[in-house]
XYZ file of C-alpha atoms in Angstrom:
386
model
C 322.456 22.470 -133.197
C 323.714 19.777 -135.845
C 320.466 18.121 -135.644
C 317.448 19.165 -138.098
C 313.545 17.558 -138.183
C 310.626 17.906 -140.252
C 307.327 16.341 -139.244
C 303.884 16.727 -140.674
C 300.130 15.665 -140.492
C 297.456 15.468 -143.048
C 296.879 18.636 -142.620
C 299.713 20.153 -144.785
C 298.473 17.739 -147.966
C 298.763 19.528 -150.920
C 295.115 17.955 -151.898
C 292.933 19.345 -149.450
C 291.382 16.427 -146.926
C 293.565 13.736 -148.441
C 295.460 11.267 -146.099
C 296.879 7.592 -147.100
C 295.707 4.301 -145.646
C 297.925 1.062 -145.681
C 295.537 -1.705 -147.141
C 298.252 -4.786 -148.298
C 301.150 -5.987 -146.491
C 303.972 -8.266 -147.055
C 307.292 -9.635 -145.551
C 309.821 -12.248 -146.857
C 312.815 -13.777 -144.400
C 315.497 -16.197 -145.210
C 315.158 -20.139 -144.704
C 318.390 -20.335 -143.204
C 318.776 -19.192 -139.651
C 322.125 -18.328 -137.585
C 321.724 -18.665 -133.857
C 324.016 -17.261 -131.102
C 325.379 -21.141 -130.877
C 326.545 -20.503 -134.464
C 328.276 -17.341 -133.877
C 330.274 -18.967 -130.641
C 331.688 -21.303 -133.844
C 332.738 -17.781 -135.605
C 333.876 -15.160 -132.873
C 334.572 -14.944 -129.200
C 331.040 -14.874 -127.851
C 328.694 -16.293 -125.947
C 324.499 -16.943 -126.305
C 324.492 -15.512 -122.399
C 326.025 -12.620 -123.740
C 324.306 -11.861 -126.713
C 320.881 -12.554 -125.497
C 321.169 -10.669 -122.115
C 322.712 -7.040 -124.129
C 320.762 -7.397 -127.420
C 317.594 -9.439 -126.595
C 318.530 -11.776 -130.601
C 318.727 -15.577 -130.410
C 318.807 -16.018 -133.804
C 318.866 -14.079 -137.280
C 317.848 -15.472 -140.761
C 320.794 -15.420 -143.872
C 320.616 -15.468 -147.176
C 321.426 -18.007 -149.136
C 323.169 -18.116 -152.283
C 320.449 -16.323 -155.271
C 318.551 -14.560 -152.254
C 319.162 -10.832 -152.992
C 317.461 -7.708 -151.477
C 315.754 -7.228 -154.338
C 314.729 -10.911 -154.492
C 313.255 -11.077 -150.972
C 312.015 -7.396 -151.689
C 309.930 -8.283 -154.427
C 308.812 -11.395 -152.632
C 307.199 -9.110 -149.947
C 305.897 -6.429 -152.396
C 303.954 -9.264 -154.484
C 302.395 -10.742 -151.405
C 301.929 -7.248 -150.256
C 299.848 -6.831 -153.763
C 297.720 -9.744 -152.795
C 296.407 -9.058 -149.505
C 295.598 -5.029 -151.131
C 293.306 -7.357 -154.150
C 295.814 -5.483 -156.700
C 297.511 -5.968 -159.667
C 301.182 -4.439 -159.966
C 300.487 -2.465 -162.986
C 297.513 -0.583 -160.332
C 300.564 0.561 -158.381
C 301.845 4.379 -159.479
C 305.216 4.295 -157.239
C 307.818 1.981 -155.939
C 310.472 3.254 -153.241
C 312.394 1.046 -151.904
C 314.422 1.788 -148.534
C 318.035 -0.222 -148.411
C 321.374 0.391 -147.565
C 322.315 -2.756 -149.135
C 320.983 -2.833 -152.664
C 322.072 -5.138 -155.364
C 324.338 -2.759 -156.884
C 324.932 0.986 -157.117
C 323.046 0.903 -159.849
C 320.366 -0.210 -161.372
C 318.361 0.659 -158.304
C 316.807 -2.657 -155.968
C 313.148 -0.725 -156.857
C 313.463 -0.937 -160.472
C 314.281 -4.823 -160.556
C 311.827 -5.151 -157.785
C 309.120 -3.335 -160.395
C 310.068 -5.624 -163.603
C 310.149 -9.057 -161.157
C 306.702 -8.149 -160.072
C 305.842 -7.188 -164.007
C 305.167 -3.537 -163.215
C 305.096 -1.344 -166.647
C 303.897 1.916 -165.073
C 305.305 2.981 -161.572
C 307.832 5.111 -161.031
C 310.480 3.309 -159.011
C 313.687 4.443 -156.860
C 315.509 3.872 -153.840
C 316.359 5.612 -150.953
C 318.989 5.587 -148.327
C 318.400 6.345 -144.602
C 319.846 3.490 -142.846
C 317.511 1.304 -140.358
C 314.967 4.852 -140.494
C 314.401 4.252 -143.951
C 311.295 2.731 -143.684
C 310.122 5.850 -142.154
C 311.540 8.210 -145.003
C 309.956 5.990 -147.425
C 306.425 6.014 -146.096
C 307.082 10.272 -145.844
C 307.625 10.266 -149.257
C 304.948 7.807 -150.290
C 302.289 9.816 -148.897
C 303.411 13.336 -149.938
C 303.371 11.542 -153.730
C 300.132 10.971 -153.110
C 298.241 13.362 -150.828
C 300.247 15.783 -154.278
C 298.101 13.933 -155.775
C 300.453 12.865 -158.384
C 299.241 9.128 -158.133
C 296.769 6.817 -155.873
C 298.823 3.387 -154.890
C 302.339 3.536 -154.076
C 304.322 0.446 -152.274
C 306.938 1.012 -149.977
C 309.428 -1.622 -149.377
C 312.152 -2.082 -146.968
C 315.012 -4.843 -147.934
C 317.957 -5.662 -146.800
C 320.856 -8.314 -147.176
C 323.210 -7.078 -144.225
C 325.122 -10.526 -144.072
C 326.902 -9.715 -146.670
C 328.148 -6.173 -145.608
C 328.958 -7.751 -141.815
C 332.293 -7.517 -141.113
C 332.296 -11.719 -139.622
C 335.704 -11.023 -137.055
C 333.843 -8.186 -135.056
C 331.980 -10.066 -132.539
C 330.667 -6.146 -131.415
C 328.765 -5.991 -134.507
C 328.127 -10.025 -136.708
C 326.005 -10.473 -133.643
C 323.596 -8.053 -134.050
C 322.361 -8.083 -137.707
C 320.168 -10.091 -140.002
C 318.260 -10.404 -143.323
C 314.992 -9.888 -144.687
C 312.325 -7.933 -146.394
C 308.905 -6.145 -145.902
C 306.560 -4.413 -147.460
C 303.213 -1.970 -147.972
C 300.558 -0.732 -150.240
C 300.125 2.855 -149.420
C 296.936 4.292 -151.115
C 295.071 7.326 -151.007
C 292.196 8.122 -149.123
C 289.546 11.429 -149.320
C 288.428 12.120 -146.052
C 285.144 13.773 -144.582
C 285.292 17.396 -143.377
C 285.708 17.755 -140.445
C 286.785 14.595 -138.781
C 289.604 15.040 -136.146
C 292.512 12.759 -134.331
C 290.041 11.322 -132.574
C 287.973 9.703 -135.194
C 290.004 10.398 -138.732
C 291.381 7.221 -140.453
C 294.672 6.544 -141.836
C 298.180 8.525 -141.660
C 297.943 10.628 -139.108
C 300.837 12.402 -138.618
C 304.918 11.687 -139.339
C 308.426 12.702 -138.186
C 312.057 13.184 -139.523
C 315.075 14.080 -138.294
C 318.997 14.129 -139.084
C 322.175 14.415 -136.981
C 325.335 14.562 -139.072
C 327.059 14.877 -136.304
C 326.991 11.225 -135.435
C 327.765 10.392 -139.553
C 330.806 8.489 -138.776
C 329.273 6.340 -135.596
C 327.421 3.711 -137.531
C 328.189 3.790 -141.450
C 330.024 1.971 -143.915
C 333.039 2.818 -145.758
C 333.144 1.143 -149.726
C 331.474 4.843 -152.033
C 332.730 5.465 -155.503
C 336.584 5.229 -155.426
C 336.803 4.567 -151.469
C 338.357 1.049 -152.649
C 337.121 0.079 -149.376
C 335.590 -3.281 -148.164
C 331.631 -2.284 -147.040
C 331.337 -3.883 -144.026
C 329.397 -2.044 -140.745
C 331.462 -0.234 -138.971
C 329.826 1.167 -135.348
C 330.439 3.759 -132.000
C 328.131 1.061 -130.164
C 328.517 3.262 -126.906
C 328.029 6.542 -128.849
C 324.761 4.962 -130.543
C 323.573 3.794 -128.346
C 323.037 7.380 -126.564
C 321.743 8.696 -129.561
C 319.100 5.937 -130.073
C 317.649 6.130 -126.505
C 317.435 9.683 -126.743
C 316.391 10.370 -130.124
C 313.477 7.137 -130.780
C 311.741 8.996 -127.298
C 311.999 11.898 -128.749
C 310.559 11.522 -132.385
C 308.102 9.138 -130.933
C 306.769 11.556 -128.424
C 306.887 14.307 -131.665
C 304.724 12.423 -133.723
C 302.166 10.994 -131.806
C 301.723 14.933 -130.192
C 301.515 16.112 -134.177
C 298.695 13.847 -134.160
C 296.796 15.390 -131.842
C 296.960 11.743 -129.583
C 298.427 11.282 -126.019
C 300.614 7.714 -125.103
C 297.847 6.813 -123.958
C 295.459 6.662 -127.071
C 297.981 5.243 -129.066
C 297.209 1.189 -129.026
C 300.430 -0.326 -130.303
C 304.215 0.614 -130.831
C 305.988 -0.925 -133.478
C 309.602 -0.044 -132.928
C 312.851 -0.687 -135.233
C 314.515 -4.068 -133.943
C 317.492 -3.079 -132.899
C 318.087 -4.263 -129.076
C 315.653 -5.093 -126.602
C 317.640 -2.328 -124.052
C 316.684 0.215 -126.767
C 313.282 -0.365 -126.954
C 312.979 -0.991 -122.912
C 314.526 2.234 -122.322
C 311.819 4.031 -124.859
C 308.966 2.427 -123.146
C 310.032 4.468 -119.883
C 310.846 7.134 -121.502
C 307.518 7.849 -122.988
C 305.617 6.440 -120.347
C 304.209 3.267 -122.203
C 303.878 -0.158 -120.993
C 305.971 -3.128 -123.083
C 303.524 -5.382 -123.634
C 302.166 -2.875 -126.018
C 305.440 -2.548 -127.805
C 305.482 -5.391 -130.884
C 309.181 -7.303 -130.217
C 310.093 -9.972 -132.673
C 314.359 -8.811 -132.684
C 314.799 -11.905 -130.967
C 314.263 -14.098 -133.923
C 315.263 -11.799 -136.925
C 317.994 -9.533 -135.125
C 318.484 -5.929 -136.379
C 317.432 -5.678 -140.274
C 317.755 -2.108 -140.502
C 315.166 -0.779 -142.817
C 313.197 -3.886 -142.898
C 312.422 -4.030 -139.626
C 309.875 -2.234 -139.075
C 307.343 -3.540 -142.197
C 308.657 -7.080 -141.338
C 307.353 -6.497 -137.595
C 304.283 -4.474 -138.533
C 303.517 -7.774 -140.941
C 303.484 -10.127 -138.306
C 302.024 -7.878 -135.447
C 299.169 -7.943 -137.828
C 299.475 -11.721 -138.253
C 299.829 -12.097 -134.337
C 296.181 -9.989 -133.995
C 297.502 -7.161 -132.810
C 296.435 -4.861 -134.867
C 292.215 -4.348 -135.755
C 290.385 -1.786 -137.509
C 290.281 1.539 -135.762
C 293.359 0.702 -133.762
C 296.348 3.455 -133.651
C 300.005 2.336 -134.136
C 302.988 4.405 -134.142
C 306.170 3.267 -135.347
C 309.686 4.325 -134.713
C 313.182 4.250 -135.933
C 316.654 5.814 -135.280
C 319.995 4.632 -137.697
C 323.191 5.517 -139.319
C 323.599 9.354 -140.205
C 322.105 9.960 -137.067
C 318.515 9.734 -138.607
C 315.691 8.694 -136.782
C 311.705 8.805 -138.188
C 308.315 7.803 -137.112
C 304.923 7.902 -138.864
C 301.442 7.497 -136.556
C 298.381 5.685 -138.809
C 295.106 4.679 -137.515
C 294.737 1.298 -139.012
C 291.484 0.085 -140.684
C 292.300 -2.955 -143.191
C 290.990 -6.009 -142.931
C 293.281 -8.369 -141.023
C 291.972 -11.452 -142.608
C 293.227 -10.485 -146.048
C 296.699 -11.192 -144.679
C 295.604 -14.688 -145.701
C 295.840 -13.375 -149.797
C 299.586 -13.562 -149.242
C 299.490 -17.521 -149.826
C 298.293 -16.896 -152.914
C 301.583 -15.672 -154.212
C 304.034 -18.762 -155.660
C 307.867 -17.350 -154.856
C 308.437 -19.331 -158.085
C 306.834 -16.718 -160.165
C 308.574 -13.882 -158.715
C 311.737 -13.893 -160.531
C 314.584 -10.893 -160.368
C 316.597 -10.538 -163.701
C 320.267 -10.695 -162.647
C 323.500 -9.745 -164.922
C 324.860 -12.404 -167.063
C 327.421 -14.154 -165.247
C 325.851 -13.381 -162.087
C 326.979 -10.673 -159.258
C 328.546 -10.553 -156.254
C 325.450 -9.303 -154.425
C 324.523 -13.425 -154.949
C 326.862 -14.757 -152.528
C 326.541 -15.027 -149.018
C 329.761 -14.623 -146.849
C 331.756 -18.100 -146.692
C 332.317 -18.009 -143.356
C 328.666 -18.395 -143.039
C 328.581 -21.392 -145.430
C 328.558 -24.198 -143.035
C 325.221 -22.322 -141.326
C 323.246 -22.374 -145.054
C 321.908 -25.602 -145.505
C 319.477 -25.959 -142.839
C 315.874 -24.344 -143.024
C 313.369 -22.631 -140.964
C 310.070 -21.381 -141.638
């Protein structure tokens, strides 16, 4: 088989009876929106269409100045204030993109000096829309090494700008935006099992090359290539269905849980026939399956923090409550992490503490490309949405 997974649960920490715990959160979405009237101004297409195969009315679009590393370290700093944390309290920053700034510096180390961060160690990492899933892996195996105690994970993306506008397959589907964690560390009692121990609980990875070519984008080092999405929606399509059950069920068994223990799903926003075809296939109902595609589209890696953000928001998430989340994207990969959540919901107000005016991203003199959104999307820019 081409396909390989890793999972884990707290159990293989390299700290004895150390798990991590999510206690901030953040997300940041453009003003500007793009609804399926829009796109019947840009392709062949219809909002019947769209909304009966995808589930997406509308999608928000950066404007000109809104990066991924803008919008990324708008999230992570209002993801700081609902933790009651400074930046410089923070030992890691990995950020999960497929659409950084540039190749390089990386989106986490301009997130780090926007926020004013002088002592985390900061990269990206690429695994399409499962990033967010790799990133949170990684997070907690820096800490349960015990190599620091806070880490944020951030997923941020600017897809708009690597759309390709004339395939009406694809411009339909995708939209901008950021979210974000604090991950800390957390000692736990002896003794305390699935049923009763807080925090992550238990994760999954996985990786099918043989579907590398199905969803990717051309554009690497000397490819001279424009890098814009190109997508096997049929071939995908199979792979998602099949593969989000599948790590899904994986992780939530690692746990030690059942479906049935497990009180919300928080799955990547990709299409609404996706996600309704992984509610049967795993036996659980929808209206315990957070859906908010329909007003952001598909934002690949940010996704996921965006929607746990607002499911929080929305009060569907209280202390003791478990969540599992789940994501499939280009490479094949696919990920999902199970956490028992136990912040404070009402901290989620801290985030309107946090003036966007202060967080500033350094840019190159001159500006960059990464600035400007697409100009067949210029028309769309100037109204606003909150």
């Amino acid at each position: 088989m081409s396909e390989q997974r890793i999972g884990g649960t707290t159990g293989s920490a390299q700290i004895p009876n150390r798990t991590t715990h999510i206690t901030g959160w953040g997300h940041e979405v453009p003003a500007a929106t793009l609804t399926n009237a829009d796109l019947e101004k840009i392709v062949e297409t219809s909002d019947e269409w769209i909304t009966t195969r995808t589930g997406i009315r509308e999608r928000r679009i950066a404007s000109k100045g809104e990066t991924t590393a803008s919008m990324g370290a708008l999230a992570a700093a209002r993801a700081l204030a609902v933790a009651g944390i400074k930046a410089d309290d923070v030992d890691l920053i990995v950020v999960a993109t497929l659409t950084p700034d540039h190749l390089m510096p990386s989106t986490a180390v301009l997130i780090k000096g926007a926020l004013g961060s002088t002592r985390a160690a900061a990269f990206d990492l690429s695994a399409a829309c499962s990033g967010f899933a790799y990133a949170y892996a990684v997070a907690h195996g820096f800490l349960t090494a015990g190599l620091g105690q806070r880490a944020l994970v951030i997923g941020a993306e600017t897809l708009s700008r690597s759309v390709d506008w004339s395939d009406r397959s694809t411009c339909v589907l995708f939209g901008d935006g950021a979210g974000a964690i604090v991950l800390e560390a957390l000692d736990l009692e002896a003794g305390q099992g699935a049923a009763s121990r807080p925090g992550t609980l238990s994760f999954e990875l996985s990786a099918d090359p043989s579907g590398a070519y199905a969803l990717w984008i051309p554009g690497g080092v000397g490819e001279g290539a424009d890098p814009l999405i190109k997508m096997d929606g049929a071939k995908t399509y199979v792979y998602a269905t099949r593969t989000m059950a599948a790590v899904a069920t994986a992780a939530i068994e690692r746990a030690g849980l059942t479906p049935a223990q497990v009180d919300l799903v928080i799955p990547h926003q990709a299409n609404i026939r996706i996600i309704e075809h992984v509610s049967k296939a795993i036996s659980y109902p929808m209206e315990k399956i957070f859906v908010n595609l329909d007003k952001y589209g598909n934002t690949s890696a940010a996704s996921i923090p965006i929607a746990l953000s607002e499911a929080v928001a929305a009060g569907r998430l209280k202390p003791g409550d478990v969540f599992c989340t789940v994501a499939f994207g280009g490479g094949y990969t696919s990920g999902a992490f199970v956490t028992r959540w136990g912040a404070d919901p009402a901290h989620g107000a801290r985030a309107a503490i946090v003036d966007p005016a202060s967080i500033r991203v350094v840019r190159p003199e001159g500006g960059a490309k990464a600035d400007e959104p697409p100009a067949v999307l210029q028309a769309f820019l100037g109204r606003r949405h909150r």
